[in-house]
Short mmCIF file of C-alpha atoms and ligand atoms in Angstrom, two decimals:
data_model
loop_
_atom_site.label_atom_id
_atom_site.label_comp_id
_atom_site.label_asym_id
_atom_site.label_seq_id
_atom_site.Cartn_x
_atom_site.Cartn_y
_atom_site.Cartn_z
CA MET A 1 -41.80 243.12 129.96
CA PRO A 2 -39.30 240.36 129.00
CA LYS A 3 -39.45 237.11 130.98
CA THR A 4 -36.52 235.65 132.91
CA VAL A 5 -35.11 232.14 132.57
CA LEU A 6 -32.48 230.60 134.89
CA ILE A 7 -30.60 227.69 133.28
CA THR A 8 -28.22 225.60 135.42
CA GLY A 9 -25.27 224.06 133.64
CA ALA A 10 -25.24 226.48 130.74
CA THR A 11 -21.50 226.36 129.98
CA ALA A 12 -21.98 223.47 127.51
CA GLY A 13 -24.44 221.19 125.76
CA PHE A 14 -28.17 221.64 126.29
CA GLY A 15 -27.80 224.53 128.71
CA LYS A 16 -25.73 226.63 126.36
CA ALA A 17 -28.12 225.93 123.45
CA MET A 18 -31.07 226.89 125.64
CA ALA A 19 -29.41 230.15 126.63
CA GLU A 20 -29.00 230.96 122.92
CA ARG A 21 -32.60 229.99 122.17
CA TYR A 22 -34.14 232.15 124.92
CA ALA A 23 -31.80 235.04 124.19
CA ALA A 24 -32.91 235.04 120.56
CA GLU A 25 -36.49 235.55 121.78
CA GLY A 26 -35.55 238.54 123.95
CA TRP A 27 -35.67 236.81 127.34
CA LYS A 28 -33.46 237.82 130.27
CA ILE A 29 -31.09 234.95 130.92
CA ILE A 30 -29.36 233.71 134.07
CA ILE A 31 -26.72 231.12 133.28
CA THR A 32 -24.84 228.99 135.80
CA GLY A 33 -21.88 226.63 135.83
CA ARG A 34 -18.51 226.12 137.47
CA ARG A 35 -16.40 227.33 134.54
CA GLU A 36 -16.27 231.08 134.99
CA GLU A 37 -14.44 231.80 131.76
CA ARG A 38 -17.06 229.99 129.72
CA LEU A 39 -19.85 231.85 131.44
CA ALA A 40 -18.15 235.15 130.56
CA GLN A 41 -17.63 234.07 126.93
CA ILE A 42 -21.27 233.02 126.55
CA LYS A 43 -22.50 236.23 128.09
CA GLU A 44 -20.38 238.18 125.60
CA ALA A 45 -21.57 236.08 122.68
CA LEU A 46 -25.23 236.60 123.67
CA ALA A 47 -24.92 240.42 123.74
CA PRO A 48 -27.01 242.53 123.53
CA ALA A 49 -29.22 240.09 125.44
CA GLN A 50 -29.50 240.80 129.16
CA VAL A 51 -27.45 238.01 130.78
CA HIS A 52 -26.49 237.43 134.40
CA THR A 53 -23.88 234.78 135.26
CA LEU A 54 -23.69 232.71 138.45
CA CYS A 55 -20.53 230.69 139.00
CA TYR A 56 -21.02 228.04 141.66
CA ASP A 57 -21.21 224.29 142.16
CA VAL A 58 -24.83 223.05 142.27
CA ARG A 59 -23.80 220.51 144.89
CA ASP A 60 -23.09 223.35 147.32
CA ARG A 61 -26.38 224.01 149.08
CA GLN A 62 -25.34 227.30 150.66
CA ALA A 63 -23.89 228.59 147.40
CA ALA A 64 -27.14 227.77 145.58
CA PHE A 65 -29.30 229.64 148.11
CA ASP A 66 -26.83 232.57 148.21
CA ALA A 67 -26.84 232.76 144.40
CA VAL A 68 -30.63 232.96 144.29
CA ALA A 69 -30.86 235.43 147.21
CA GLY A 70 -28.22 237.64 145.55
CA LEU A 71 -29.90 237.93 142.15
CA PRO A 72 -29.98 241.59 141.08
CA GLY A 73 -33.46 243.16 141.06
CA GLU A 74 -33.98 242.97 137.30
CA PHE A 75 -33.28 239.20 137.33
CA ALA A 76 -34.87 238.33 140.69
CA GLU A 77 -38.28 237.22 139.39
CA VAL A 78 -37.44 233.99 137.66
CA ASP A 79 -40.23 232.81 135.34
CA VAL A 80 -38.58 229.60 134.17
CA LEU A 81 -36.04 227.48 136.05
CA VAL A 82 -34.32 224.82 133.93
CA ASN A 83 -32.65 222.29 136.20
CA ASN A 84 -30.23 221.09 133.55
CA ALA A 85 -26.83 220.73 135.28
CA GLY A 86 -26.07 217.06 135.58
CA LEU A 87 -23.77 214.26 134.58
CA ALA A 88 -23.13 210.54 134.26
CA LEU A 89 -19.88 209.04 135.44
CA GLY A 90 -18.73 205.61 134.30
CA MET A 91 -20.56 202.58 132.91
CA GLU A 92 -19.08 199.84 135.09
CA PRO A 93 -21.43 197.21 136.51
CA ALA A 94 -22.68 198.05 140.03
CA GLN A 95 -20.42 195.53 141.69
CA GLU A 96 -17.34 197.26 140.25
CA CYS A 97 -18.39 200.88 140.38
CA ASP A 98 -16.63 203.74 142.12
CA LEU A 99 -18.82 204.84 145.03
CA ASP A 100 -17.42 208.39 144.83
CA GLN A 101 -18.79 208.61 141.29
CA TRP A 102 -22.20 207.46 142.49
CA GLU A 103 -22.18 210.09 145.20
CA THR A 104 -21.18 212.81 142.71
CA MET A 105 -24.13 211.88 140.48
CA ILE A 106 -26.53 211.87 143.42
CA ASP A 107 -25.20 215.18 144.73
CA THR A 108 -25.38 216.84 141.31
CA ASN A 109 -28.42 215.29 139.59
CA ILE A 110 -30.62 214.98 142.66
CA LYS A 111 -29.46 217.32 145.40
CA GLY A 112 -28.40 220.14 143.06
CA LEU A 113 -31.81 220.04 141.39
CA MET A 114 -33.60 219.98 144.78
CA TYR A 115 -31.64 222.99 146.10
CA MET A 116 -32.45 225.20 143.11
CA THR A 117 -36.09 224.10 143.12
CA ARG A 118 -36.48 224.81 146.83
CA ALA A 119 -34.68 228.13 146.55
CA LEU A 120 -36.84 229.46 143.68
CA LEU A 121 -40.25 227.87 144.36
CA PRO A 122 -41.43 230.19 147.19
CA GLY A 123 -41.04 233.23 144.92
CA MET A 124 -42.88 231.48 142.10
CA VAL A 125 -45.72 230.53 144.44
CA GLU A 126 -45.92 234.05 145.84
CA ARG A 127 -46.16 235.48 142.31
CA ASP A 128 -48.37 232.56 141.21
CA ARG A 129 -46.25 232.34 138.08
CA GLY A 130 -43.47 230.04 136.99
CA HIS A 131 -42.29 226.91 135.25
CA ILE A 132 -39.76 224.34 136.38
CA VAL A 133 -38.20 222.21 133.69
CA ASN A 134 -36.11 219.28 134.83
CA LEU A 135 -33.68 217.35 132.67
CA GLY A 136 -34.42 213.70 133.26
CA SER A 137 -33.36 210.97 130.83
CA VAL A 138 -34.58 207.85 129.11
CA ALA A 139 -32.13 206.26 131.56
CA GLY A 140 -34.60 207.07 134.32
CA THR A 141 -37.27 204.89 132.70
CA TYR A 142 -35.40 202.12 130.91
CA PRO A 143 -32.64 200.14 132.59
CA TYR A 144 -29.45 199.34 130.68
CA PRO A 145 -26.14 197.76 131.70
CA GLY A 146 -24.00 200.34 133.44
CA GLY A 147 -26.91 202.75 133.90
CA ASN A 148 -27.21 201.81 137.59
CA CYS A 149 -26.83 204.99 139.67
CA TYR A 150 -27.18 207.46 136.78
CA GLY A 151 -30.52 205.93 135.78
CA GLY A 152 -31.52 205.92 139.45
CA THR A 153 -30.92 209.66 139.74
CA LYS A 154 -33.02 210.30 136.65
CA ALA A 155 -35.83 208.07 137.99
CA PHE A 156 -35.79 210.41 140.97
CA VAL A 157 -36.07 213.40 138.66
CA ASN A 158 -39.12 211.84 136.99
CA HIS A 159 -40.96 211.10 140.21
CA PHE A 160 -39.92 214.35 141.90
CA SER A 161 -41.24 216.32 138.92
CA LYS A 162 -44.64 214.59 139.16
CA ASN A 163 -44.78 215.06 142.92
CA LEU A 164 -44.10 218.76 142.43
CA ARG A 165 -47.18 218.87 140.18
CA SER A 166 -49.20 217.39 143.05
CA ASP A 167 -47.95 219.94 145.56
CA LEU A 168 -48.45 222.82 143.14
CA LEU A 169 -52.03 221.96 142.18
CA GLY A 170 -54.11 225.12 142.58
CA THR A 171 -51.23 227.38 141.56
CA LYS A 172 -50.37 228.46 138.00
CA ILE A 173 -46.90 226.91 138.24
CA ARG A 174 -45.96 224.34 135.62
CA VAL A 175 -43.52 221.45 135.92
CA THR A 176 -42.05 219.50 133.03
CA ASN A 177 -39.61 216.59 132.92
CA VAL A 178 -37.77 216.30 129.61
CA GLU A 179 -36.27 212.86 129.06
CA PRO A 180 -33.81 212.68 126.18
CA GLY A 181 -32.04 209.68 124.71
CA LEU A 182 -28.70 209.84 122.90
CA CYS A 183 -27.57 213.43 122.44
CA GLU A 184 -24.13 214.57 121.45
CA THR A 185 -22.76 217.13 123.92
CA GLU A 186 -19.86 216.96 126.39
CA PHE A 187 -21.93 214.34 128.27
CA SER A 188 -20.08 211.23 127.05
CA VAL A 189 -16.62 212.83 127.30
CA ILE A 190 -17.40 213.49 130.99
CA ARG A 191 -18.88 210.03 131.44
CA PHE A 192 -15.72 208.38 130.11
CA GLY A 193 -13.35 210.53 132.15
CA GLY A 194 -12.20 212.76 129.23
CA ASP A 195 -11.68 209.88 126.76
CA LYS A 196 -12.86 211.57 123.54
CA ILE A 197 -12.28 208.50 121.39
CA GLN A 198 -14.54 206.35 123.56
CA ALA A 199 -17.08 209.17 123.71
CA ASP A 200 -17.15 209.57 119.93
CA LYS A 201 -17.92 205.83 119.55
CA VAL A 202 -21.26 206.37 121.30
CA TYR A 203 -22.43 208.48 118.33
CA GLU A 204 -20.54 206.63 115.56
CA GLY A 205 -22.57 205.96 112.41
CA MET A 206 -25.81 207.45 113.70
CA GLN A 207 -27.35 210.88 113.91
CA PRO A 208 -27.73 211.87 117.58
CA ILE A 209 -29.92 214.61 118.97
CA VAL A 210 -28.05 217.89 119.43
CA GLY A 211 -28.33 220.63 122.03
CA GLU A 212 -30.37 222.84 119.71
CA ASP A 213 -33.05 220.11 119.43
CA ILE A 214 -33.49 219.98 123.20
CA ALA A 215 -33.42 223.79 123.44
CA GLU A 216 -36.27 223.96 120.90
CA ILE A 217 -38.33 221.44 122.90
CA VAL A 218 -37.77 223.20 126.23
CA TYR A 219 -38.54 226.60 124.69
CA TRP A 220 -41.75 225.18 123.14
CA ALA A 221 -42.88 223.55 126.41
CA THR A 222 -42.39 226.80 128.32
CA THR A 223 -44.20 229.00 125.81
CA LEU A 224 -47.38 226.97 125.39
CA PRO A 225 -50.62 228.58 126.55
CA ALA A 226 -50.56 229.05 130.34
CA HIS A 227 -53.22 226.38 130.99
CA VAL A 228 -51.19 223.61 129.29
CA ASN A 229 -48.64 221.53 131.23
CA ILE A 230 -46.36 219.04 129.54
CA ASN A 231 -45.75 216.57 132.41
CA SER A 232 -43.01 214.60 130.72
CA LEU A 233 -41.58 214.47 127.27
CA GLU A 234 -39.44 211.56 126.11
CA VAL A 235 -37.30 212.14 123.02
CA MET A 236 -34.86 209.93 121.16
CA PRO A 237 -33.00 210.15 117.88
CA VAL A 238 -34.80 208.21 115.16
CA ALA A 239 -31.73 205.96 115.08
CA GLN A 240 -32.24 204.83 118.71
CA ALA A 241 -34.94 202.38 119.85
CA PHE A 242 -35.52 199.36 122.10
CA SER A 243 -34.16 195.83 122.16
CA PRO A 244 -35.56 192.54 123.48
CA PHE A 245 -35.13 191.58 127.14
CA ALA A 246 -31.78 190.05 127.81
CA VAL A 247 -31.94 186.40 128.90
CA HIS A 248 -28.96 184.51 130.27
CA ARG A 249 -29.15 180.81 129.40
CA GLU A 250 -27.13 178.07 131.06
CA LYS A 251 -25.07 176.17 128.54
P1 NDP B 1 -22.82 218.58 129.17
O1 NDP B 1 -21.75 217.78 129.86
O2 NDP B 1 -22.57 219.04 127.81
O3 NDP B 1 -23.19 219.84 130.10
C1 NDP B 1 -23.38 219.67 131.49
C2 NDP B 1 -23.53 221.02 132.16
O4 NDP B 1 -23.76 220.80 133.55
C3 NDP B 1 -22.27 221.88 132.03
O5 NDP B 1 -22.64 223.21 131.77
C4 NDP B 1 -21.64 221.78 133.41
O6 NDP B 1 -21.01 223.02 133.74
C5 NDP B 1 -22.86 221.59 134.31
N1 NDP B 1 -22.51 220.93 135.57
C6 NDP B 1 -22.13 219.65 135.75
N2 NDP B 1 -21.84 219.44 137.06
C7 NDP B 1 -22.05 220.63 137.71
C8 NDP B 1 -21.91 221.05 139.05
N3 NDP B 1 -21.53 220.23 140.02
N4 NDP B 1 -22.19 222.35 139.35
C9 NDP B 1 -22.60 223.19 138.36
N5 NDP B 1 -22.78 222.86 137.10
C10 NDP B 1 -22.47 221.59 136.75
O7 NDP B 1 -24.13 217.66 129.26
P2 NDP B 1 -25.57 217.77 128.58
O8 NDP B 1 -25.85 219.13 128.12
O9 NDP B 1 -25.71 216.65 127.65
O10 NDP B 1 -26.47 217.42 129.86
C11 NDP B 1 -27.37 218.30 130.45
C12 NDP B 1 -28.40 217.49 131.22
O11 NDP B 1 -29.08 216.64 130.35
C13 NDP B 1 -27.80 216.59 132.32
O12 NDP B 1 -28.64 216.64 133.43
C14 NDP B 1 -27.80 215.21 131.66
O13 NDP B 1 -27.89 214.17 132.59
C15 NDP B 1 -29.07 215.30 130.83
N6 NDP B 1 -29.16 214.39 129.69
C16 NDP B 1 -28.15 214.34 128.75
C17 NDP B 1 -28.27 213.44 127.70
C18 NDP B 1 -27.19 213.27 126.66
O14 NDP B 1 -27.18 212.22 126.03
N7 NDP B 1 -26.35 214.24 126.42
C19 NDP B 1 -29.45 212.61 127.54
C20 NDP B 1 -30.39 212.74 128.61
C21 NDP B 1 -30.25 213.62 129.61
P3 NDP B 1 -19.58 223.18 134.44
O15 NDP B 1 -18.75 221.98 134.07
O16 NDP B 1 -19.05 224.50 133.93
O17 NDP B 1 -19.91 223.26 135.91
C1 8X3 B 2 -28.27 210.15 128.80
C2 8X3 B 2 -28.94 209.17 127.94
O1 8X3 B 2 -28.96 206.72 127.25
O2 8X3 B 2 -26.80 207.86 127.35
O3 8X3 B 2 -29.09 210.50 129.85
O4 8X3 B 2 -27.94 207.29 129.39
S1 8X3 B 2 -28.12 207.69 127.99
#
């Protein structure tokens, strides 16, 4: 009996690569996103895999619950939920930021992830089977200039994931927070408001992680023996590391 994975934000980047990875292993796939055309294209490209598409905005609480409640019978028992949909907007310092952008990140990265988790968890608990994988970020652990609200949302994802583990103790449900560093997807193009030149500079002269790398990690974490739980997994390109603390000195 093939297992079912639901991947939010599968129209691009990590989500799309994950859909391809799970499809190659014969899983049933549910893919979500706001771009309906892309969902249809991906479904076609994944044929003959069994794919169900859900077109909605993860910030819309009712739409999220309706989408889960309306899953056709053969997709209704979700084994793995990957809360992947998310974004960063801008890199301005906090005192100059656009509050609407902050709210969009909170609504997407935090609330969207909470809605899907809350909608699918009761079924997982009832079946005593399931795995929730959340896409955190190194930005949730390490501060950097301009990371302000984005990093804050990913710190939430880290702590929420661990708190889920506490609540789910005694069940067979697993929870994993994957925290990537620099990865080349549509992420930076979105962050810089569609400015492809600025986005490309982020990855200039270095080899970033790509969607397929993250897909491999998520697939691995969700196919380990049932008694093993990866709590969190931080991953960076070899070409990315840490720098000394910044110190401002008076002249
Ligand atoms: P992409 O921009 O390539 O993909 C983001 C996906 O999220 C798209 O499929 C998009 O679909 C979906 N999405 C965004 N907003 C919404 C929304 N409101 N409702 C529904 N779907 C939405 O980014 P990545 O693949 O790189 O990012 C995936 C996750 O990984 C994010 O949570 C990101 O924060 C995290 N991450 C990314 C890193 C990177 O460097 N790339 C590093 C660390 C973490 P659509 O537009 O069709 O709705
Ligand atoms: C994305 C990683 O370092 O670009 O979450 O913020 S970073």
